[in-house]
PDB file of C-alpha atoms and ligand atoms in Angstrom:
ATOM      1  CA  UNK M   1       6.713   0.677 -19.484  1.00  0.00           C
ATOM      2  CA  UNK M   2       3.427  -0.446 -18.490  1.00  0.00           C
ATOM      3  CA  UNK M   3       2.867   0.241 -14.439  1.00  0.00           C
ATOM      4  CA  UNK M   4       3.516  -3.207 -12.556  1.00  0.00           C
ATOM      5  CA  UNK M   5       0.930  -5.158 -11.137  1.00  0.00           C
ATOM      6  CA  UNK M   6       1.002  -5.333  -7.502  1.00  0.00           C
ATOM      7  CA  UNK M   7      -0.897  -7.528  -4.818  1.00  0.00           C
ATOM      8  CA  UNK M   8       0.397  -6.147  -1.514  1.00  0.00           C
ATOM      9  CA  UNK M   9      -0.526  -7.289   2.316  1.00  0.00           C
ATOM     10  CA  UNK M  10      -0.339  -5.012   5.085  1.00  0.00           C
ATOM     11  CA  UNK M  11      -0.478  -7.424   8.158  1.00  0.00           C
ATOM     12  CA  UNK M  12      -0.812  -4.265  10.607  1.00  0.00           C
ATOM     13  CA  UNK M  13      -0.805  -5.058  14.330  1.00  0.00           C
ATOM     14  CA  UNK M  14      -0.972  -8.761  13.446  1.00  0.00           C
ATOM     15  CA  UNK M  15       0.557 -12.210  13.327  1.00  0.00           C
ATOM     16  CA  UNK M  16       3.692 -13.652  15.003  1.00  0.00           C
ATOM     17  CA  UNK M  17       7.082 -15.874  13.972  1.00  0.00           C
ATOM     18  CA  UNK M  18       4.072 -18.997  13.383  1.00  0.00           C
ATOM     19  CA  UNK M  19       2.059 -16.557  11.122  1.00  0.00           C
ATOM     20  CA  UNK M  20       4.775 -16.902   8.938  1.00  0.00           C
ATOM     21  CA  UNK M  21       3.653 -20.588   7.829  1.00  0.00           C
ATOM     22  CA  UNK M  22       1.416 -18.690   5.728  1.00  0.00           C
ATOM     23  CA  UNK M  23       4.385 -17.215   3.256  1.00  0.00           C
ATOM     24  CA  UNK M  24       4.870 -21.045   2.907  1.00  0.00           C
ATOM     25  CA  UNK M  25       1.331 -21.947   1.796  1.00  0.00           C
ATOM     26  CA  UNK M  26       1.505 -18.733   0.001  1.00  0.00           C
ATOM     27  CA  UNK M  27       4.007 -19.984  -2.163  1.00  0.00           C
ATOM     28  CA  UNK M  28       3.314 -23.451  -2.671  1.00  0.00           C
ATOM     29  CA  UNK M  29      -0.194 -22.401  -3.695  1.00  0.00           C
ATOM     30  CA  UNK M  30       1.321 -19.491  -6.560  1.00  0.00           C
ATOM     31  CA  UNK M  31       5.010 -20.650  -6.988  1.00  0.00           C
ATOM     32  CA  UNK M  32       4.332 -18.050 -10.082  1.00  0.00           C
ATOM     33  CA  UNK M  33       2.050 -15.461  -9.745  1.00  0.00           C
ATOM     34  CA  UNK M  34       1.898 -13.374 -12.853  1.00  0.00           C
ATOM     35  CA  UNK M  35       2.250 -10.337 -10.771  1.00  0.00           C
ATOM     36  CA  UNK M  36       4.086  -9.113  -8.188  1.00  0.00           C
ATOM     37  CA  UNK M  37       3.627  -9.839  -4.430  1.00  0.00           C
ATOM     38  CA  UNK M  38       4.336  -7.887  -1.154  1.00  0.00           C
ATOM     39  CA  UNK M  39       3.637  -8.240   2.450  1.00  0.00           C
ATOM     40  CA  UNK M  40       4.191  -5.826   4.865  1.00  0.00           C
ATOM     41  CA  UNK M  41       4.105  -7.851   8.494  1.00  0.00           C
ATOM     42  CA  UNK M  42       4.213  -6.103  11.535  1.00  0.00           C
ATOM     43  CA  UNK M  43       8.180  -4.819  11.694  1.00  0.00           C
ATOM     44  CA  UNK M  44       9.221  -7.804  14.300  1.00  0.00           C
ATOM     45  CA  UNK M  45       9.069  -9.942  11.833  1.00  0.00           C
ATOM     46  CA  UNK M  46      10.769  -8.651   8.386  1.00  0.00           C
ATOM     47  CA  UNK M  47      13.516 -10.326   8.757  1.00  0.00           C
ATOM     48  CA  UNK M  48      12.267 -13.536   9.484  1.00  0.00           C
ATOM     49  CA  UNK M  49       9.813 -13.237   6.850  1.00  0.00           C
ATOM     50  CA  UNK M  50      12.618 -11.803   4.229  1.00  0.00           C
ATOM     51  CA  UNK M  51      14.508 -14.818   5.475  1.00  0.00           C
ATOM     52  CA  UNK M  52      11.502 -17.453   4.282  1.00  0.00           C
ATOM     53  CA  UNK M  53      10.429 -15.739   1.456  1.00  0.00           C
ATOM     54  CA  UNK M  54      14.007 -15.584  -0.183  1.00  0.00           C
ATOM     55  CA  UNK M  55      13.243 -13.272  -2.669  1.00  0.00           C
ATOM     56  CA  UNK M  56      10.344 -14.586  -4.101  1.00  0.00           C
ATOM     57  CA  UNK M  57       7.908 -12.592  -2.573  1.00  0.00           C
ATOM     58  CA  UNK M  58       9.258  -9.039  -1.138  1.00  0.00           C
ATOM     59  CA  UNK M  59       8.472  -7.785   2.245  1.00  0.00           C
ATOM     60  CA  UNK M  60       7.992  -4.352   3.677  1.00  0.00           C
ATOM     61  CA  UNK M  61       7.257  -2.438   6.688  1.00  0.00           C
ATOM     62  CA  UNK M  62       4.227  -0.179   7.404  1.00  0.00           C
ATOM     63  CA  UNK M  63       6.154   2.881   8.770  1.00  0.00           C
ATOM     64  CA  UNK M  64       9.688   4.508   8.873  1.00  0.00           C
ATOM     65  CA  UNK M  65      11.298   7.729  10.734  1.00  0.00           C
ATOM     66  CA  UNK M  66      12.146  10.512   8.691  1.00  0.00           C
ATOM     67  CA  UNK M  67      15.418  10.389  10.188  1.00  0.00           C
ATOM     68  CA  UNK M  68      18.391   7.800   9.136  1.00  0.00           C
ATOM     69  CA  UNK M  69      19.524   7.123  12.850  1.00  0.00           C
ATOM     70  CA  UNK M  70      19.619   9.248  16.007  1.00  0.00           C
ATOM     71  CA  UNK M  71      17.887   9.660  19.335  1.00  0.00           C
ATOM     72  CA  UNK M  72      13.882   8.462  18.346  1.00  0.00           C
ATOM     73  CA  UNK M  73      13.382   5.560  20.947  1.00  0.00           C
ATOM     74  CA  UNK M  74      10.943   3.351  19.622  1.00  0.00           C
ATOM     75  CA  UNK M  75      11.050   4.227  16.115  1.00  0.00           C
ATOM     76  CA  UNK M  76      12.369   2.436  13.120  1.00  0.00           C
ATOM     77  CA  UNK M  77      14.708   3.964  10.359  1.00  0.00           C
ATOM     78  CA  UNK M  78      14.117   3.143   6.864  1.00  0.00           C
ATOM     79  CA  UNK M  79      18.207   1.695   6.357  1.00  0.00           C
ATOM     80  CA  UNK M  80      17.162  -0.405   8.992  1.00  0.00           C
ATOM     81  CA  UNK M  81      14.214  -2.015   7.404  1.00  0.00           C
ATOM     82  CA  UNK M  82      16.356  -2.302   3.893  1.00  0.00           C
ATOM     83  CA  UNK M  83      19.567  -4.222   6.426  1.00  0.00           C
ATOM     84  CA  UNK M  84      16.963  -6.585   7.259  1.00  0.00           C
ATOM     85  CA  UNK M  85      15.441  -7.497   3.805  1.00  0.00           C
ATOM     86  CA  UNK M  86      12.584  -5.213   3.240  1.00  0.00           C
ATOM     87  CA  UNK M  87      12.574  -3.789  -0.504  1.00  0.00           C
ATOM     88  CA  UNK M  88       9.087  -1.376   0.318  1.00  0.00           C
ATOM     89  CA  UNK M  89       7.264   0.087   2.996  1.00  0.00           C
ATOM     90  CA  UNK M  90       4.479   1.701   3.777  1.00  0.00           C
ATOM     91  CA  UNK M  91       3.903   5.515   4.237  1.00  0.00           C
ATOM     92  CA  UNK M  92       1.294   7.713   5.095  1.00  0.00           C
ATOM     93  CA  UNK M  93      -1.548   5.167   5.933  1.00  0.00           C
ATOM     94  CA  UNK M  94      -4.641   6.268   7.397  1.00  0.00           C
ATOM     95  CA  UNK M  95      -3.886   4.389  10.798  1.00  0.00           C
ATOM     96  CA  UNK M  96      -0.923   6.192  11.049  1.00  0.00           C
ATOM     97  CA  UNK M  97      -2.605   9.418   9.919  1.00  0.00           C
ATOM     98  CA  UNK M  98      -5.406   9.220  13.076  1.00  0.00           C
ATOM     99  CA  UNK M  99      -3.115   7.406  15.399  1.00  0.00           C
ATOM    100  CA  UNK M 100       0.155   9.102  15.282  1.00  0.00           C
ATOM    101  CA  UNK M 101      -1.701  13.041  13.615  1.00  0.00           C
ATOM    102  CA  UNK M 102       0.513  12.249  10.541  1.00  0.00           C
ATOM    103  CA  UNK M 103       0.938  14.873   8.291  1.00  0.00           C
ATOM    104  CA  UNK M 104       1.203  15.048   4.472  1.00  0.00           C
ATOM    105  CA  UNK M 105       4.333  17.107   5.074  1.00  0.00           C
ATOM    106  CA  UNK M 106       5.639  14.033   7.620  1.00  0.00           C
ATOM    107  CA  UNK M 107       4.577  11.354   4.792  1.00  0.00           C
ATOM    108  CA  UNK M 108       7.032  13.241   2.573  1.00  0.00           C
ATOM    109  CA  UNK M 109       9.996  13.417   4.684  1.00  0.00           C
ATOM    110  CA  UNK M 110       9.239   9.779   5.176  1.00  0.00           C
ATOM    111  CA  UNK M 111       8.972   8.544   1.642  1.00  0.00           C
ATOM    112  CA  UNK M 112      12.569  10.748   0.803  1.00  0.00           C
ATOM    113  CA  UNK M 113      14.005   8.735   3.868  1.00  0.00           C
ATOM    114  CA  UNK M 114      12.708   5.544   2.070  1.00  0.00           C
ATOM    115  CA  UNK M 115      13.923   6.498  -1.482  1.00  0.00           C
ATOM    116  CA  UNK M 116      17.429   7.473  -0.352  1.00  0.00           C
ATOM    117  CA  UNK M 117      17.475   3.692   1.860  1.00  0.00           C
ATOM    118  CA  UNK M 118      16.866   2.356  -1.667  1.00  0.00           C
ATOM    119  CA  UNK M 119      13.224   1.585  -0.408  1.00  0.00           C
ATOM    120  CA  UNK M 120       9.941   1.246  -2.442  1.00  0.00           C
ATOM    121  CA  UNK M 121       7.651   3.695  -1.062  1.00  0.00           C
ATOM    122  CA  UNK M 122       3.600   2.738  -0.764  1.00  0.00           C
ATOM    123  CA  UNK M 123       2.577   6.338   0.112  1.00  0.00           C
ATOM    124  CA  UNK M 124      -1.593   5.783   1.009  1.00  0.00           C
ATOM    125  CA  UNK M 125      -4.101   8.679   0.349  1.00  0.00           C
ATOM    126  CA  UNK M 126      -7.767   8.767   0.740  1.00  0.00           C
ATOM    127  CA  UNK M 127     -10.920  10.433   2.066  1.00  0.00           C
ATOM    128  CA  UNK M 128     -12.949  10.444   5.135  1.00  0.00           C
ATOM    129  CA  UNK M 129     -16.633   9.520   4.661  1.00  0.00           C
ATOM    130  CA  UNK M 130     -17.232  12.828   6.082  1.00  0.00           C
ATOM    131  CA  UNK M 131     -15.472  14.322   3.283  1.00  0.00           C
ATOM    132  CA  UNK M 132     -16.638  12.173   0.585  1.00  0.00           C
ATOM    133  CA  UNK M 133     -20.441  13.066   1.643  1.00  0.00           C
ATOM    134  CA  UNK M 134     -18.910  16.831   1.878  1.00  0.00           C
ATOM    135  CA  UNK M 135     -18.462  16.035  -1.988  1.00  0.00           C
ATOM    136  CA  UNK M 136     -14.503  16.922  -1.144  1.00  0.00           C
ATOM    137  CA  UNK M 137     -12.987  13.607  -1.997  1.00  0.00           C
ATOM    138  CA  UNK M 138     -10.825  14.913  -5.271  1.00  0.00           C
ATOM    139  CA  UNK M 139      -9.918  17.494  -3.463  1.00  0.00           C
ATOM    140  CA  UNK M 140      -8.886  15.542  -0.470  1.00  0.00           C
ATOM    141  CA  UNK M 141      -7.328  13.257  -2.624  1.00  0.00           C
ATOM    142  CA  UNK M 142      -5.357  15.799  -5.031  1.00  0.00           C
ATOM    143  CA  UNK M 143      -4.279  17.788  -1.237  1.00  0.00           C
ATOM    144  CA  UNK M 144      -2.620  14.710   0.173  1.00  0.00           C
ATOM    145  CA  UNK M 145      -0.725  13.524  -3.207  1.00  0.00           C
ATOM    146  CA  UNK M 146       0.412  17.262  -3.711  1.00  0.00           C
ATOM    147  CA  UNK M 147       1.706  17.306  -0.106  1.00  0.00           C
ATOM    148  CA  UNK M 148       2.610  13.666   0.625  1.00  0.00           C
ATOM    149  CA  UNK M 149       4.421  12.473  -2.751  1.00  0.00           C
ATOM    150  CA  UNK M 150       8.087  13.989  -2.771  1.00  0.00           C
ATOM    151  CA  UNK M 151       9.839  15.703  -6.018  1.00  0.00           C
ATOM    152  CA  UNK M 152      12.049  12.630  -6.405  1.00  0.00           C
ATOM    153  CA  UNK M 153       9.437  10.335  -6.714  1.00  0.00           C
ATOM    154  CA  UNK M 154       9.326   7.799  -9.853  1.00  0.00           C
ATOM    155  CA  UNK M 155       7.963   4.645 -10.962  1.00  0.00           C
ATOM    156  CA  UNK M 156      10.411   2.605  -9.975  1.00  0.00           C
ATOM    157  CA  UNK M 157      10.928   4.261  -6.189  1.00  0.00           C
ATOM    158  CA  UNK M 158       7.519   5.130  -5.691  1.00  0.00           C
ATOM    159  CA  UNK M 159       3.847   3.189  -5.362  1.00  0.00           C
ATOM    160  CA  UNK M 160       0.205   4.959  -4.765  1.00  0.00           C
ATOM    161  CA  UNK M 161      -2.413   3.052  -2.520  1.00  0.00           C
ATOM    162  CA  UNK M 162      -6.295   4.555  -2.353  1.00  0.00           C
ATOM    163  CA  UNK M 163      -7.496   3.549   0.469  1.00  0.00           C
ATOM    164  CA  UNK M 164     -10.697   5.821   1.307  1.00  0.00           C
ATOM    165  CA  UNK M 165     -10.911   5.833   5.518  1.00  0.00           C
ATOM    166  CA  UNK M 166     -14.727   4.678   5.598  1.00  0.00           C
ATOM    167  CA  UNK M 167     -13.762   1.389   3.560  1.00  0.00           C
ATOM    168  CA  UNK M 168     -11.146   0.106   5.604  1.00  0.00           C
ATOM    169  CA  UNK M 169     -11.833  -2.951   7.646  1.00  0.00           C
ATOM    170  CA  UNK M 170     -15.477  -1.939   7.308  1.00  0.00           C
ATOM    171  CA  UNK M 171     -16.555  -4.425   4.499  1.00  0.00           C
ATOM    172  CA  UNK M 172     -17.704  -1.449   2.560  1.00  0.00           C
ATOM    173  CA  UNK M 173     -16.412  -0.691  -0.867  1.00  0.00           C
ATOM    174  CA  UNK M 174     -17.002   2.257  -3.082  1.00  0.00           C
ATOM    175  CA  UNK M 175     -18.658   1.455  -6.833  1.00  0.00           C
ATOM    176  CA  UNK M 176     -16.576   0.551  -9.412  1.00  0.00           C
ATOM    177  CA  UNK M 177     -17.121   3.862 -10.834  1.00  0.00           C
ATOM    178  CA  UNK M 178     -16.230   5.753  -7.918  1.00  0.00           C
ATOM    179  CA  UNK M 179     -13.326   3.642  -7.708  1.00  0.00           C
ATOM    180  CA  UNK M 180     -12.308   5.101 -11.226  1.00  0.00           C
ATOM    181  CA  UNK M 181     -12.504   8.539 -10.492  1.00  0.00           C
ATOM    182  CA  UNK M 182     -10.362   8.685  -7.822  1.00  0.00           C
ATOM    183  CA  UNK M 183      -7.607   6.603  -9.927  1.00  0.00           C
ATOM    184  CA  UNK M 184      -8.072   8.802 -13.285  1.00  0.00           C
ATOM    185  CA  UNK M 185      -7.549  11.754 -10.986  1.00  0.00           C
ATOM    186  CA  UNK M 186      -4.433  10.337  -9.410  1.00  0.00           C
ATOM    187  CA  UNK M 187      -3.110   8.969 -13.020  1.00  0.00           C
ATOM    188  CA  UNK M 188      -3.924  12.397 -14.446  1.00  0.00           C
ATOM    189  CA  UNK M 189      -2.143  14.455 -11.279  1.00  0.00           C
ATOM    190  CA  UNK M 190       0.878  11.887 -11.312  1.00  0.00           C
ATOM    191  CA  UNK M 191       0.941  12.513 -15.097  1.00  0.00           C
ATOM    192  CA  UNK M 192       0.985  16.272 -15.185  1.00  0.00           C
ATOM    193  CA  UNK M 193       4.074  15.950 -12.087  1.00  0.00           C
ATOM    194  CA  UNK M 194       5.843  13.085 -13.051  1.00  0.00           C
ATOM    195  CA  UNK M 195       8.188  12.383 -16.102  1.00  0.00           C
ATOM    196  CA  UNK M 196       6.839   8.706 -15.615  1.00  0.00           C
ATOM    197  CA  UNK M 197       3.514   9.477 -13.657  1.00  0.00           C
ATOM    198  CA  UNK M 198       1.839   7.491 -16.058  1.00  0.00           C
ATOM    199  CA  UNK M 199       3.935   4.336 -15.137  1.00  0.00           C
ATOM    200  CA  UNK M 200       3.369   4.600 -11.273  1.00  0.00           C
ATOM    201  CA  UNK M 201       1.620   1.642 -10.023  1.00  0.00           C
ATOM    202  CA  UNK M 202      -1.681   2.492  -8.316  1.00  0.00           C
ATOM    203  CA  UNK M 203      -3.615   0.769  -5.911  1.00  0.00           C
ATOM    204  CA  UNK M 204      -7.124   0.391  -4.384  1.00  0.00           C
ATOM    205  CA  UNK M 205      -6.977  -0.729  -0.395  1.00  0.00           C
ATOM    206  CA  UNK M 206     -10.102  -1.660   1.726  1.00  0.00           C
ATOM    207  CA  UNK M 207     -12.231  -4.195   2.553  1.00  0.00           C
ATOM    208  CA  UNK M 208     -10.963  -5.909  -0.772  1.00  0.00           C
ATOM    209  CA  UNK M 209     -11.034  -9.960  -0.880  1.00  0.00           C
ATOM    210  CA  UNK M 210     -11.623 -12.649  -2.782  1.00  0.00           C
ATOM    211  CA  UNK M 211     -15.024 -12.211  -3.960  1.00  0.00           C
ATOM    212  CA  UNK M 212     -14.816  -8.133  -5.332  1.00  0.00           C
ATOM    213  CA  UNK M 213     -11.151  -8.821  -6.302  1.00  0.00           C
ATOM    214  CA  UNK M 214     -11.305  -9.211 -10.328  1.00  0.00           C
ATOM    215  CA  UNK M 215     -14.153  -6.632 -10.500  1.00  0.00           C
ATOM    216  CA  UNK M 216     -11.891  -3.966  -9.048  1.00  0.00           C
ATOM    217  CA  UNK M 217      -9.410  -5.159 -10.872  1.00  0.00           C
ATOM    218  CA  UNK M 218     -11.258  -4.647 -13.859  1.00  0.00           C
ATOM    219  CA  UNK M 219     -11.386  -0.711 -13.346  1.00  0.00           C
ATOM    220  CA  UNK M 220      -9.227   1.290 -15.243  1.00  0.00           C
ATOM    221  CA  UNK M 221      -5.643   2.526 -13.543  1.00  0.00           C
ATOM    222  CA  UNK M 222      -6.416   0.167 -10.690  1.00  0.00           C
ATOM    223  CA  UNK M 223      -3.061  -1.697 -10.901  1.00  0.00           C
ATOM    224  CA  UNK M 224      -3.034  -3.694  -7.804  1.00  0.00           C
ATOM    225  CA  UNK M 225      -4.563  -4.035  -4.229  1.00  0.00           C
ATOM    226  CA  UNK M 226      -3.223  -2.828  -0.696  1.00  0.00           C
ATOM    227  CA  UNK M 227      -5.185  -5.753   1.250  1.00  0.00           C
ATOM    228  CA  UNK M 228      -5.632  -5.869   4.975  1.00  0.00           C
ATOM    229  CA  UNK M 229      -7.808  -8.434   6.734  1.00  0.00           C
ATOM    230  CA  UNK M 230      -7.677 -10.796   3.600  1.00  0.00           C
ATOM    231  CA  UNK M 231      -3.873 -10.814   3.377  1.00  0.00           C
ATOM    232  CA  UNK M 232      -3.390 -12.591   6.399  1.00  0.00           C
ATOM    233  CA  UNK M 233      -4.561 -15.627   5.438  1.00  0.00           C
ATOM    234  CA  UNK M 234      -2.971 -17.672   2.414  1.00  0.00           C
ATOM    235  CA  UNK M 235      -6.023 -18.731   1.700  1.00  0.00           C
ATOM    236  CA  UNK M 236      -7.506 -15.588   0.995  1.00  0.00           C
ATOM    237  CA  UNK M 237      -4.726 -14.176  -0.083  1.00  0.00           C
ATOM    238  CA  UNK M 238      -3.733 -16.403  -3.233  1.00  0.00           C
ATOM    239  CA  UNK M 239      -7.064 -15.793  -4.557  1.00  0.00           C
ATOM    240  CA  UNK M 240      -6.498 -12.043  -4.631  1.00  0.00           C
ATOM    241  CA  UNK M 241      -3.271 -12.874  -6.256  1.00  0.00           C
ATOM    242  CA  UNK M 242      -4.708 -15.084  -8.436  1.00  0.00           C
ATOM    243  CA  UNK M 243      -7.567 -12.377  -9.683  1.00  0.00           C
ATOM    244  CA  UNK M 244      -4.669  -9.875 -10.231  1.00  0.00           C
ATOM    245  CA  UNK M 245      -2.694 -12.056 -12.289  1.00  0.00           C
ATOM    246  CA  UNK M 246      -5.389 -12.860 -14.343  1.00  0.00           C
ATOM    247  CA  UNK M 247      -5.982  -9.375 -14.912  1.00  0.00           C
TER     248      UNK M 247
HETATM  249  P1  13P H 301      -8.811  -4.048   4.953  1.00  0.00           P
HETATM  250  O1  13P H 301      -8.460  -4.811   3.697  1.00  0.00           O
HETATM  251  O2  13P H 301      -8.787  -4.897   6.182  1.00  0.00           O
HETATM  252  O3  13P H 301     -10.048  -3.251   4.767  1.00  0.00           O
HETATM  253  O4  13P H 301      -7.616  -2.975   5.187  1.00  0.00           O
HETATM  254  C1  13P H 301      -7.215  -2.181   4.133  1.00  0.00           C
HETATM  255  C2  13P H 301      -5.986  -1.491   4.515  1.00  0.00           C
HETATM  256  O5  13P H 301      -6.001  -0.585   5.338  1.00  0.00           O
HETATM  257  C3  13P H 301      -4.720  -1.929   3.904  1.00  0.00           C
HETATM  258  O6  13P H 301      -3.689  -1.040   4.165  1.00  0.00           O
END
């Protein structure tokens, strides 16, 4: 098995119940995308979104608890986000790492939560520029898969998003061949783990769009994108979509 090709949106702290007229356009511009296609709206609206989307685009939250139920006011439990439709979510993003001093050994607890909910989980790694000027980024990188990716991980449960810090929402990318290194180290670590390692899907995430979308997608073990700003829009979006499917 080849690892699936994934265009994914994480909407963040964005967009409300008439945001969702972009799923719409979304669809009648790619009623078949040759790949697949998430979006991961702000939780509010997953099961309105899940609702419109009817299966033929999956949706996913951005965060879960640990925990299936209990006494966390203001949190959100991963069985909750599968009752209302979503099918992924994503863990251990850098956001959530500053805003909420996430650690790898949190992530992990969260992803098992998300595995045994029957959840996807898109578990996010990736370096500071501090660390990547520190020449630490590998490092970083091999750390935070070691400690963030649980033991029951596979390809089929289980999706890997680079997103180095200093390229998010910054319009900065790293090179194509910097791009590489970091995704031949994560195939190789996943490999060496993993019975199917080798079939995880693997992201890139940051300040991708339209116009750098088929040249990342062009680097080897980049199977998909994690897209923030550009996913909000359907018609930035379907391009994305459109460069991954002609991958
Ligand atoms: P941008 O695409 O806005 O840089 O965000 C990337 C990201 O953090 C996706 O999770």
């Amino acid at each position: 098995m080849a690892p699936r090709k994934l265009a994914a949106g994480n909407w963040k702290m964005n967009g409300t119940l008439a945001s969702l007229e972009q799923i719409d356009q979304l669809l009648a511009d790619h009623p078949a995308p040759g790949c697949d296609v998430l979006i991961c709206p702000p939780a509010v609206l997953v099961h309105a979104m899940a609702a419109r989307a009817s299966g033929r685009i999956a949706v996913g939250g951005q965060d879960c608890h640990a925990k299936a139920s209990g006494a966390h006011t203001g949190d959100i439990a991963a069985v909750e986000l599968a009752d209302v439709g979503a099918s992924h979510v994503i863990l251990g993003h850098s956001e959530r790492r500053t805003d909420h001093a996430e650690t790898d050994a949190q992530v992990e607890a969260k992803s098992v939560a998300a595995h045994e909910a029957g959840l996807i989980a898109v578990i996010c790694v990736g370096e500071t520029e501090a660390q990547r000027d520190a020449g630490e980024t590998l490092d970083v990188i091999s750390a935070q898969l070691a400690g963030s990716v649980p033991a029951g991980a596979t390809a089929a449960n289980t999706v890997i998003a680079y997103e180095p810090v200093w390229a998010i929402g910054t319009g900065r990318t790293p090179t194509n061949d910097q791009i590489a290194e970091v995704h031949a180290l994560m195939r190789e670590r996943l490999s060496a783990r993993f019975a199917d390692g080798a079939d995880m899907s693997l992201l890139y995430g940051g300040s991708v769009k339209p116009s750098n979308a088929a040249e990342i997608f062009a680097t080897p073990h980049v199977n998909g994108a994690l897209v923030g700003g550009a996913s909000l829009k359907a018609a930035d979006f379907g391009p994305i979509i459109a460069a991954l499917s002609a991958a």
